[in-house]
mmCIF file of C-alpha atoms and ligand atoms in Angstrom:
data_model
loop_
_atom_site.group_PDB
_atom_site.id
_atom_site.type_symbol
_atom_site.label_atom_id
_atom_site.label_comp_id
_atom_site.label_asym_id
_atom_site.label_seq_id
_atom_site.Cartn_x
_atom_site.Cartn_y
_atom_site.Cartn_z
ATOM 1 C CA UNK A 1 123.974 110.076 169.146
ATOM 2 C CA UNK A 2 123.272 109.315 165.329
ATOM 3 C CA UNK A 3 120.906 106.623 164.220
ATOM 4 C CA UNK A 4 119.450 105.515 160.608
ATOM 5 C CA UNK A 5 115.726 105.503 160.819
ATOM 6 C CA UNK A 6 113.663 107.435 157.903
ATOM 7 C CA UNK A 7 115.872 108.298 154.737
ATOM 8 C CA UNK A 8 113.386 111.140 154.649
ATOM 9 C CA UNK A 9 114.609 112.657 157.704
ATOM 10 C CA UNK A 10 117.753 113.238 156.787
ATOM 11 C CA UNK A 11 119.210 116.168 154.846
ATOM 12 C CA UNK A 12 119.106 116.204 151.100
ATOM 13 C CA UNK A 13 122.938 116.717 151.127
ATOM 14 C CA UNK A 14 123.495 113.915 153.695
ATOM 15 C CA UNK A 15 121.209 111.445 151.571
ATOM 16 C CA UNK A 16 123.506 112.418 148.025
ATOM 17 C CA UNK A 17 126.332 111.930 150.182
ATOM 18 C CA UNK A 18 125.552 108.408 151.291
ATOM 19 C CA UNK A 19 125.086 107.403 147.500
ATOM 20 C CA UNK A 20 128.169 108.792 146.608
ATOM 21 C CA UNK A 21 129.939 106.644 149.510
ATOM 22 C CA UNK A 22 128.268 103.753 148.372
ATOM 23 C CA UNK A 23 129.216 104.194 145.074
ATOM 24 C CA UNK A 24 132.535 105.130 145.712
ATOM 25 C CA UNK A 25 133.041 101.826 147.592
ATOM 26 C CA UNK A 26 131.635 99.999 144.553
ATOM 27 C CA UNK A 27 133.989 101.714 142.937
ATOM 28 C CA UNK A 28 137.191 100.333 145.212
ATOM 29 C CA UNK A 29 137.520 103.167 147.873
ATOM 30 C CA UNK A 30 139.067 101.294 150.559
ATOM 31 C CA UNK A 31 137.400 100.897 153.706
ATOM 32 C CA UNK A 32 138.793 101.323 156.937
ATOM 33 C CA UNK A 33 138.388 98.235 159.761
ATOM 34 C CA UNK A 34 136.137 98.913 162.608
ATOM 35 C CA UNK A 35 136.676 97.802 166.314
ATOM 36 C CA UNK A 36 132.800 97.965 166.906
ATOM 37 C CA UNK A 37 130.167 95.490 167.534
ATOM 38 C CA UNK A 38 126.669 95.259 165.889
ATOM 39 C CA UNK A 39 123.705 93.274 166.543
ATOM 40 C CA UNK A 40 121.376 91.973 163.928
ATOM 41 C CA UNK A 41 117.281 91.418 165.285
ATOM 42 C CA UNK A 42 115.116 90.321 162.786
ATOM 43 C CA UNK A 43 111.684 90.033 163.937
ATOM 44 C CA UNK A 44 110.364 89.681 160.690
ATOM 45 C CA UNK A 45 111.696 87.383 157.754
ATOM 46 C CA UNK A 46 114.270 88.708 155.222
ATOM 47 C CA UNK A 47 117.033 87.490 153.125
ATOM 48 C CA UNK A 48 118.284 90.392 151.438
ATOM 49 C CA UNK A 49 118.645 92.716 154.505
ATOM 50 C CA UNK A 50 119.660 90.494 156.405
ATOM 51 C CA UNK A 51 122.404 88.955 154.533
ATOM 52 C CA UNK A 52 123.306 92.446 152.682
ATOM 53 C CA UNK A 53 123.761 94.131 156.313
ATOM 54 C CA UNK A 54 125.823 90.911 157.533
ATOM 55 C CA UNK A 55 127.937 90.843 154.210
ATOM 56 C CA UNK A 56 128.589 94.823 154.869
ATOM 57 C CA UNK A 57 129.289 94.545 158.448
ATOM 58 C CA UNK A 58 131.742 91.509 157.930
ATOM 59 C CA UNK A 59 133.682 93.769 154.995
ATOM 60 C CA UNK A 60 133.923 96.873 157.779
ATOM 61 C CA UNK A 61 135.460 94.108 160.008
ATOM 62 C CA UNK A 62 132.852 94.898 162.482
ATOM 63 C CA UNK A 63 131.771 91.653 164.931
ATOM 64 C CA UNK A 64 128.659 90.688 164.551
ATOM 65 C CA UNK A 65 125.904 89.272 167.511
ATOM 66 C CA UNK A 66 122.780 87.900 166.154
ATOM 67 C CA UNK A 67 120.083 87.458 168.342
ATOM 68 C CA UNK A 68 117.034 85.818 167.140
ATOM 69 C CA UNK A 69 113.972 87.465 169.032
ATOM 70 C CA UNK A 70 111.796 84.176 169.476
ATOM 71 C CA UNK A 71 115.117 82.987 171.534
ATOM 72 C CA UNK A 72 115.830 86.104 173.307
ATOM 73 C CA UNK A 73 114.158 87.275 176.460
ATOM 74 C CA UNK A 74 112.068 89.214 175.164
ATOM 75 C CA UNK A 75 110.213 85.873 174.615
ATOM 76 C CA UNK A 76 109.724 85.873 178.330
ATOM 77 C CA UNK A 77 108.292 89.729 178.010
ATOM 78 C CA UNK A 78 110.816 91.355 178.396
ATOM 79 C CA UNK A 79 110.885 95.158 176.129
ATOM 80 C CA UNK A 80 112.725 96.169 173.303
ATOM 81 C CA UNK A 81 113.993 99.284 174.687
ATOM 82 C CA UNK A 82 115.503 97.160 178.006
ATOM 83 C CA UNK A 83 116.707 95.003 175.030
ATOM 84 C CA UNK A 84 118.891 97.320 173.853
ATOM 85 C CA UNK A 85 119.840 99.128 176.995
ATOM 86 C CA UNK A 86 121.108 95.558 177.681
ATOM 87 C CA UNK A 87 122.769 95.158 174.644
ATOM 88 C CA UNK A 88 124.608 98.794 174.845
ATOM 89 C CA UNK A 89 125.710 97.510 178.645
ATOM 90 C CA UNK A 90 127.605 94.319 177.069
ATOM 91 C CA UNK A 91 129.457 96.396 174.311
ATOM 92 C CA UNK A 92 127.427 95.915 170.853
ATOM 93 C CA UNK A 93 127.628 99.309 169.465
ATOM 94 C CA UNK A 94 125.235 99.119 166.570
ATOM 95 C CA UNK A 95 121.614 97.578 166.218
ATOM 96 C CA UNK A 96 120.095 96.829 163.030
ATOM 97 C CA UNK A 97 116.446 96.073 163.467
ATOM 98 C CA UNK A 98 113.683 95.169 161.430
ATOM 99 C CA UNK A 99 110.396 95.034 163.277
ATOM 100 C CA UNK A 100 106.491 94.412 162.412
ATOM 101 C CA UNK A 101 105.934 97.703 164.272
ATOM 102 C CA UNK A 102 105.673 100.967 162.399
ATOM 103 C CA UNK A 103 107.828 103.702 163.897
ATOM 104 C CA UNK A 104 109.130 100.750 166.264
ATOM 105 C CA UNK A 105 111.870 103.435 167.555
ATOM 106 C CA UNK A 106 109.529 106.088 168.625
ATOM 107 C CA UNK A 107 109.507 104.258 172.207
ATOM 108 C CA UNK A 108 113.171 103.385 172.431
ATOM 109 C CA UNK A 109 114.114 107.132 172.044
ATOM 110 C CA UNK A 110 111.870 108.620 174.299
ATOM 111 C CA UNK A 111 113.142 106.029 176.673
ATOM 112 C CA UNK A 112 115.750 107.446 179.770
ATOM 113 C CA UNK A 113 118.241 106.004 181.964
ATOM 114 C CA UNK A 114 120.801 104.175 180.177
ATOM 115 C CA UNK A 115 122.423 104.629 176.834
ATOM 116 C CA UNK A 116 121.449 102.023 174.014
ATOM 117 C CA UNK A 117 123.308 101.132 170.833
ATOM 118 C CA UNK A 118 123.155 103.549 167.477
ATOM 119 C CA UNK A 119 119.918 101.884 165.999
ATOM 120 C CA UNK A 120 119.579 101.212 162.269
ATOM 121 C CA UNK A 121 116.185 100.729 160.477
ATOM 122 C CA UNK A 122 116.016 97.774 158.314
ATOM 123 C CA UNK A 123 112.219 98.024 157.750
ATOM 124 C CA UNK A 124 109.415 98.736 159.956
ATOM 125 C CA UNK A 125 105.953 97.231 159.566
ATOM 126 C CA UNK A 126 104.407 99.373 156.489
ATOM 127 C CA UNK A 127 106.156 102.301 157.500
ATOM 128 C CA UNK A 128 109.892 103.405 156.022
ATOM 129 C CA UNK A 129 112.751 100.463 154.459
ATOM 130 C CA UNK A 130 115.598 103.138 154.266
ATOM 131 C CA UNK A 131 118.063 101.145 153.439
ATOM 132 C CA UNK A 132 115.926 99.807 150.608
ATOM 133 C CA UNK A 133 115.480 103.089 149.486
ATOM 134 C CA UNK A 134 119.495 103.956 149.585
ATOM 135 C CA UNK A 135 120.053 101.219 147.735
ATOM 136 C CA UNK A 136 116.984 101.844 145.031
ATOM 137 C CA UNK A 137 118.739 105.200 144.985
ATOM 138 C CA UNK A 138 122.349 103.964 144.263
ATOM 139 C CA UNK A 139 120.883 102.137 141.293
ATOM 140 C CA UNK A 140 118.767 105.062 139.846
ATOM 141 C CA UNK A 141 121.663 107.272 139.748
ATOM 142 C CA UNK A 142 123.944 104.811 138.793
ATOM 143 C CA UNK A 143 121.862 104.507 135.681
ATOM 144 C CA UNK A 144 121.189 108.084 135.292
ATOM 145 C CA UNK A 145 123.836 109.841 137.248
ATOM 146 C CA UNK A 146 121.047 112.435 138.684
ATOM 147 C CA UNK A 147 117.031 112.239 140.011
ATOM 148 C CA UNK A 148 116.332 115.681 139.382
ATOM 149 C CA UNK A 149 113.456 115.708 136.148
ATOM 150 C CA UNK A 150 113.487 111.670 135.626
ATOM 151 C CA UNK A 151 109.863 109.816 134.879
ATOM 152 C CA UNK A 152 109.820 107.468 138.201
ATOM 153 C CA UNK A 153 106.223 105.104 138.427
ATOM 154 C CA UNK A 154 105.974 103.058 141.318
ATOM 155 C CA UNK A 155 103.389 100.084 140.999
ATOM 156 C CA UNK A 156 101.089 97.946 142.905
ATOM 157 C CA UNK A 157 100.927 97.398 146.261
ATOM 158 C CA UNK A 158 101.146 101.086 147.490
ATOM 159 C CA UNK A 159 99.399 101.010 150.942
ATOM 160 C CA UNK A 160 100.975 98.027 152.374
ATOM 161 C CA UNK A 161 104.605 98.882 151.009
ATOM 162 C CA UNK A 162 107.345 100.394 153.482
ATOM 163 C CA UNK A 163 110.089 101.196 150.006
ATOM 164 C CA UNK A 164 106.536 102.791 148.644
ATOM 165 C CA UNK A 165 106.495 105.386 151.352
ATOM 166 C CA UNK A 166 110.188 105.852 151.758
ATOM 167 C CA UNK A 167 110.646 106.148 147.696
ATOM 168 C CA UNK A 168 107.871 108.364 146.943
ATOM 169 C CA UNK A 169 109.039 110.592 149.410
ATOM 170 C CA UNK A 170 112.452 110.823 148.469
ATOM 171 C CA UNK A 171 112.991 110.607 145.261
ATOM 172 C CA UNK A 172 110.202 113.494 145.128
ATOM 173 C CA UNK A 173 112.162 115.650 147.554
ATOM 174 C CA UNK A 174 115.045 114.962 144.679
ATOM 175 C CA UNK A 175 113.275 116.453 141.913
ATOM 176 C CA UNK A 176 112.298 113.168 140.149
ATOM 177 C CA UNK A 177 108.382 113.584 138.544
ATOM 178 C CA UNK A 178 106.347 110.675 140.349
ATOM 179 C CA UNK A 179 103.870 108.779 139.061
ATOM 180 C CA UNK A 180 101.870 105.830 140.553
ATOM 181 C CA UNK A 181 99.272 103.256 139.831
ATOM 182 C CA UNK A 182 98.104 100.337 141.096
ATOM 183 C CA UNK A 183 94.917 98.922 142.548
ATOM 184 C CA UNK A 184 92.404 102.006 143.844
ATOM 185 C CA UNK A 185 92.246 99.789 147.530
ATOM 186 C CA UNK A 186 95.512 100.280 147.520
ATOM 187 C CA UNK A 187 96.510 103.764 146.935
ATOM 188 C CA UNK A 188 97.044 105.474 150.039
ATOM 189 C CA UNK A 189 95.435 109.059 150.211
ATOM 190 C CA UNK A 190 99.208 110.660 151.390
ATOM 191 C CA UNK A 191 100.920 110.068 148.258
ATOM 192 C CA UNK A 192 99.546 112.690 146.259
ATOM 193 C CA UNK A 193 101.657 114.883 147.923
ATOM 194 C CA UNK A 194 104.458 113.258 146.132
ATOM 195 C CA UNK A 195 103.217 112.760 142.856
ATOM 196 C CA UNK A 196 99.654 111.741 140.568
ATOM 197 C CA UNK A 197 97.878 108.334 140.676
ATOM 198 C CA UNK A 198 97.346 107.538 137.154
ATOM 199 C CA UNK A 199 96.512 104.073 135.153
ATOM 200 C CA UNK A 200 98.859 102.227 134.351
ATOM 201 C CA UNK A 201 100.309 102.516 131.222
ATOM 202 C CA UNK A 202 99.967 106.454 130.990
ATOM 203 C CA UNK A 203 102.965 108.150 129.377
ATOM 204 C CA UNK A 204 104.426 104.737 129.579
ATOM 205 C CA UNK A 205 107.018 105.378 126.586
ATOM 206 C CA UNK A 206 108.116 108.654 128.841
ATOM 207 C CA UNK A 207 109.501 106.472 131.669
ATOM 208 C CA UNK A 208 113.010 106.508 133.201
ATOM 209 C CA UNK A 209 112.202 103.948 135.734
ATOM 210 C CA UNK A 210 109.211 101.859 136.739
ATOM 211 C CA UNK A 211 109.138 100.158 140.072
ATOM 212 C CA UNK A 212 107.577 96.921 140.911
ATOM 213 C CA UNK A 213 105.994 96.346 143.971
ATOM 214 C CA UNK A 214 105.460 92.597 145.747
ATOM 215 C CA UNK A 215 101.998 92.403 146.703
ATOM 216 C CA UNK A 216 101.957 91.448 150.314
ATOM 217 C CA UNK A 217 99.736 88.707 150.861
ATOM 218 C CA UNK A 218 101.066 88.665 154.614
ATOM 219 C CA UNK A 219 99.626 92.381 155.318
ATOM 220 C CA UNK A 220 96.171 92.301 153.519
ATOM 221 C CA UNK A 221 92.960 91.047 154.582
ATOM 222 C CA UNK A 222 91.689 87.536 154.552
ATOM 223 C CA UNK A 223 89.005 88.846 152.211
ATOM 224 C CA UNK A 224 91.536 90.689 149.985
ATOM 225 C CA UNK A 225 93.802 88.037 149.811
ATOM 226 C CA UNK A 226 90.429 85.158 149.155
ATOM 227 C CA UNK A 227 89.485 87.821 146.579
ATOM 228 C CA UNK A 228 92.978 88.401 144.869
ATOM 229 C CA UNK A 229 93.447 86.546 141.131
ATOM 230 C CA UNK A 230 97.479 86.409 139.912
ATOM 231 C CA UNK A 231 96.252 86.366 136.507
ATOM 232 C CA UNK A 232 94.086 89.171 136.825
ATOM 233 C CA UNK A 233 96.853 91.112 138.539
ATOM 234 C CA UNK A 234 99.460 90.457 136.094
ATOM 235 C CA UNK A 235 97.081 91.836 133.323
ATOM 236 C CA UNK A 236 96.295 94.621 135.219
ATOM 237 C CA UNK A 237 99.524 96.034 136.582
ATOM 238 C CA UNK A 238 101.872 93.279 135.689
ATOM 239 C CA UNK A 239 105.207 93.821 133.550
ATOM 240 C CA UNK A 240 104.546 91.990 130.497
ATOM 241 C CA UNK A 241 106.313 91.702 126.675
ATOM 242 C CA UNK A 242 104.447 94.307 125.380
ATOM 243 C CA UNK A 243 104.460 96.696 128.179
ATOM 244 C CA UNK A 244 108.357 95.652 128.595
ATOM 245 C CA UNK A 245 109.404 96.668 124.462
ATOM 246 C CA UNK A 246 106.953 99.764 124.828
ATOM 247 C CA UNK A 247 109.757 101.456 127.839
ATOM 248 C CA UNK A 248 112.500 103.318 126.387
ATOM 249 C CA UNK A 249 115.903 101.506 125.495
ATOM 250 C CA UNK A 250 117.538 103.501 128.700
ATOM 251 C CA UNK A 251 114.557 103.319 130.527
ATOM 252 C CA UNK A 252 115.203 100.733 133.713
ATOM 253 C CA UNK A 253 113.392 98.204 135.811
ATOM 254 C CA UNK A 254 113.430 97.540 139.294
ATOM 255 C CA UNK A 255 111.629 95.804 142.434
ATOM 256 C CA UNK A 256 112.584 95.357 146.119
ATOM 257 C CA UNK A 257 112.308 91.533 145.745
ATOM 258 C CA UNK A 258 110.970 88.799 146.877
ATOM 259 C CA UNK A 259 109.491 88.750 142.928
ATOM 260 C CA UNK A 260 105.887 87.415 142.959
ATOM 261 C CA UNK A 261 106.781 85.506 139.613
ATOM 262 C CA UNK A 262 104.422 86.179 136.739
ATOM 263 C CA UNK A 263 102.686 88.357 139.312
ATOM 264 C CA UNK A 264 104.284 91.755 139.377
ATOM 265 C CA UNK A 265 106.645 90.807 136.522
ATOM 266 C CA UNK A 266 106.540 88.124 133.921
ATOM 267 C CA UNK A 267 108.623 85.388 134.961
ATOM 268 C CA UNK A 268 110.827 85.566 131.360
ATOM 269 C CA UNK A 269 111.548 89.763 132.342
ATOM 270 C CA UNK A 270 112.811 89.398 135.803
ATOM 271 C CA UNK A 271 116.418 89.034 134.496
ATOM 272 C CA UNK A 272 115.591 90.952 130.699
ATOM 273 C CA UNK A 273 118.792 93.158 130.161
ATOM 274 C CA UNK A 274 116.534 96.460 131.506
ATOM 275 C CA UNK A 275 116.354 94.991 134.568
ATOM 276 C CA UNK A 276 118.086 96.163 137.500
ATOM 277 C CA UNK A 277 116.634 93.390 140.281
ATOM 278 C CA UNK A 278 119.635 91.699 141.287
ATOM 279 C CA UNK A 279 122.148 94.638 140.495
ATOM 280 C CA UNK A 280 119.882 96.321 143.613
ATOM 281 C CA UNK A 281 120.454 93.408 145.713
ATOM 282 C CA UNK A 282 124.369 93.990 144.702
ATOM 283 C CA UNK A 283 124.075 97.599 145.188
ATOM 284 C CA UNK A 284 122.327 96.742 149.007
ATOM 285 C CA UNK A 285 126.341 95.667 150.525
ATOM 286 C CA UNK A 286 127.523 98.904 148.974
ATOM 287 C CA UNK A 287 124.691 100.800 150.162
ATOM 288 C CA UNK A 288 124.676 99.185 153.976
ATOM 289 C CA UNK A 289 128.494 100.054 154.482
ATOM 290 C CA UNK A 290 127.478 103.440 153.679
ATOM 291 C CA UNK A 291 125.052 103.391 156.431
ATOM 292 C CA UNK A 292 127.150 102.107 158.973
ATOM 293 C CA UNK A 293 129.689 104.604 158.514
ATOM 294 C CA UNK A 294 127.230 106.979 158.228
ATOM 295 C CA UNK A 295 125.898 106.275 161.417
ATOM 296 C CA UNK A 296 128.495 105.507 163.838
ATOM 297 C CA UNK A 297 130.749 108.795 162.477
ATOM 298 C CA UNK A 298 133.358 106.653 160.999
ATOM 299 C CA UNK A 299 136.519 107.957 159.205
ATOM 300 C CA UNK A 300 136.383 106.362 156.268
ATOM 301 C CA UNK A 301 139.533 105.826 153.898
ATOM 302 C CA UNK A 302 139.335 108.604 150.704
ATOM 303 C CA UNK A 303 142.035 106.378 148.338
HETATM 304 N N1 CP B 1 113.841 94.289 149.865
HETATM 305 C C1 CP B 1 113.773 93.314 151.173
HETATM 306 O O1 CP B 1 113.823 94.220 151.912
HETATM 307 O O2 CP B 1 114.223 92.055 151.266
HETATM 308 P P1 CP B 1 113.864 91.282 152.679
HETATM 309 O O3 CP B 1 112.386 91.177 152.783
HETATM 310 O O4 CP B 1 114.490 89.498 151.620
HETATM 311 O O5 CP B 1 114.843 91.815 153.517
#
């Protein structure tokens, strides 16, 4: 049974197929209406991922059962695995899950006994965010038509960002030249496998894509939060007018959002011409339609 849990565990050809599928749907490729049922199970707050999965499901004709984990029997101690077996028994085909725990799916996949729905990871703790990663790939490919040789920098809270973790690895495997900048305390050692840590302004004029990351106040320690200065962070690691102007004309700026305006990106630059932040959100719907087709191995219309 196919799941969509970690974009870096998928064959590169399949990743590229997903990018092309999403762009084909965006360009107007017709979709076959599904008779499947999906549940969206969000243990963490979300605006973009939750609503764009709902939109993607609506456009593909899915029946939706939205479950609030707080209102479910998980609040009485039922495990996620038993919840998923229950939902499958009731007739749910696909479960889209955002969870606070990294790799929440490992335990579910090792459980035996009954079937579970197709699983789609909508973000696990500080682990992976594969659907965000796909929509980021779609946005980059839409701009450049390739990944190999692009100079891509990810800036900010690398340690706590599942977006950074997913993107650093997949973009490296797709041939992009990855570099990373951010506060020293938020530089995970394992990112060295995918690229170099550099000063933010290093080789700035040659960058094609700069991905800024949200400072994840909910995942950093109380001491880090107490010592955090918005002004200082913005000066050191934020996108200001001077940095914006130094980027080449064809360069693009991305951010998974929500954006802390005037922290990662100056308020006036969030909607600037080089920014693709709202296009990323738009592409999220097409990326998630492609993910639903891929995961359920749905046949799709080619015209
Ligand atoms: N980018 C992202 O995952 O946003 P949400 O938390 O609003 O889904």
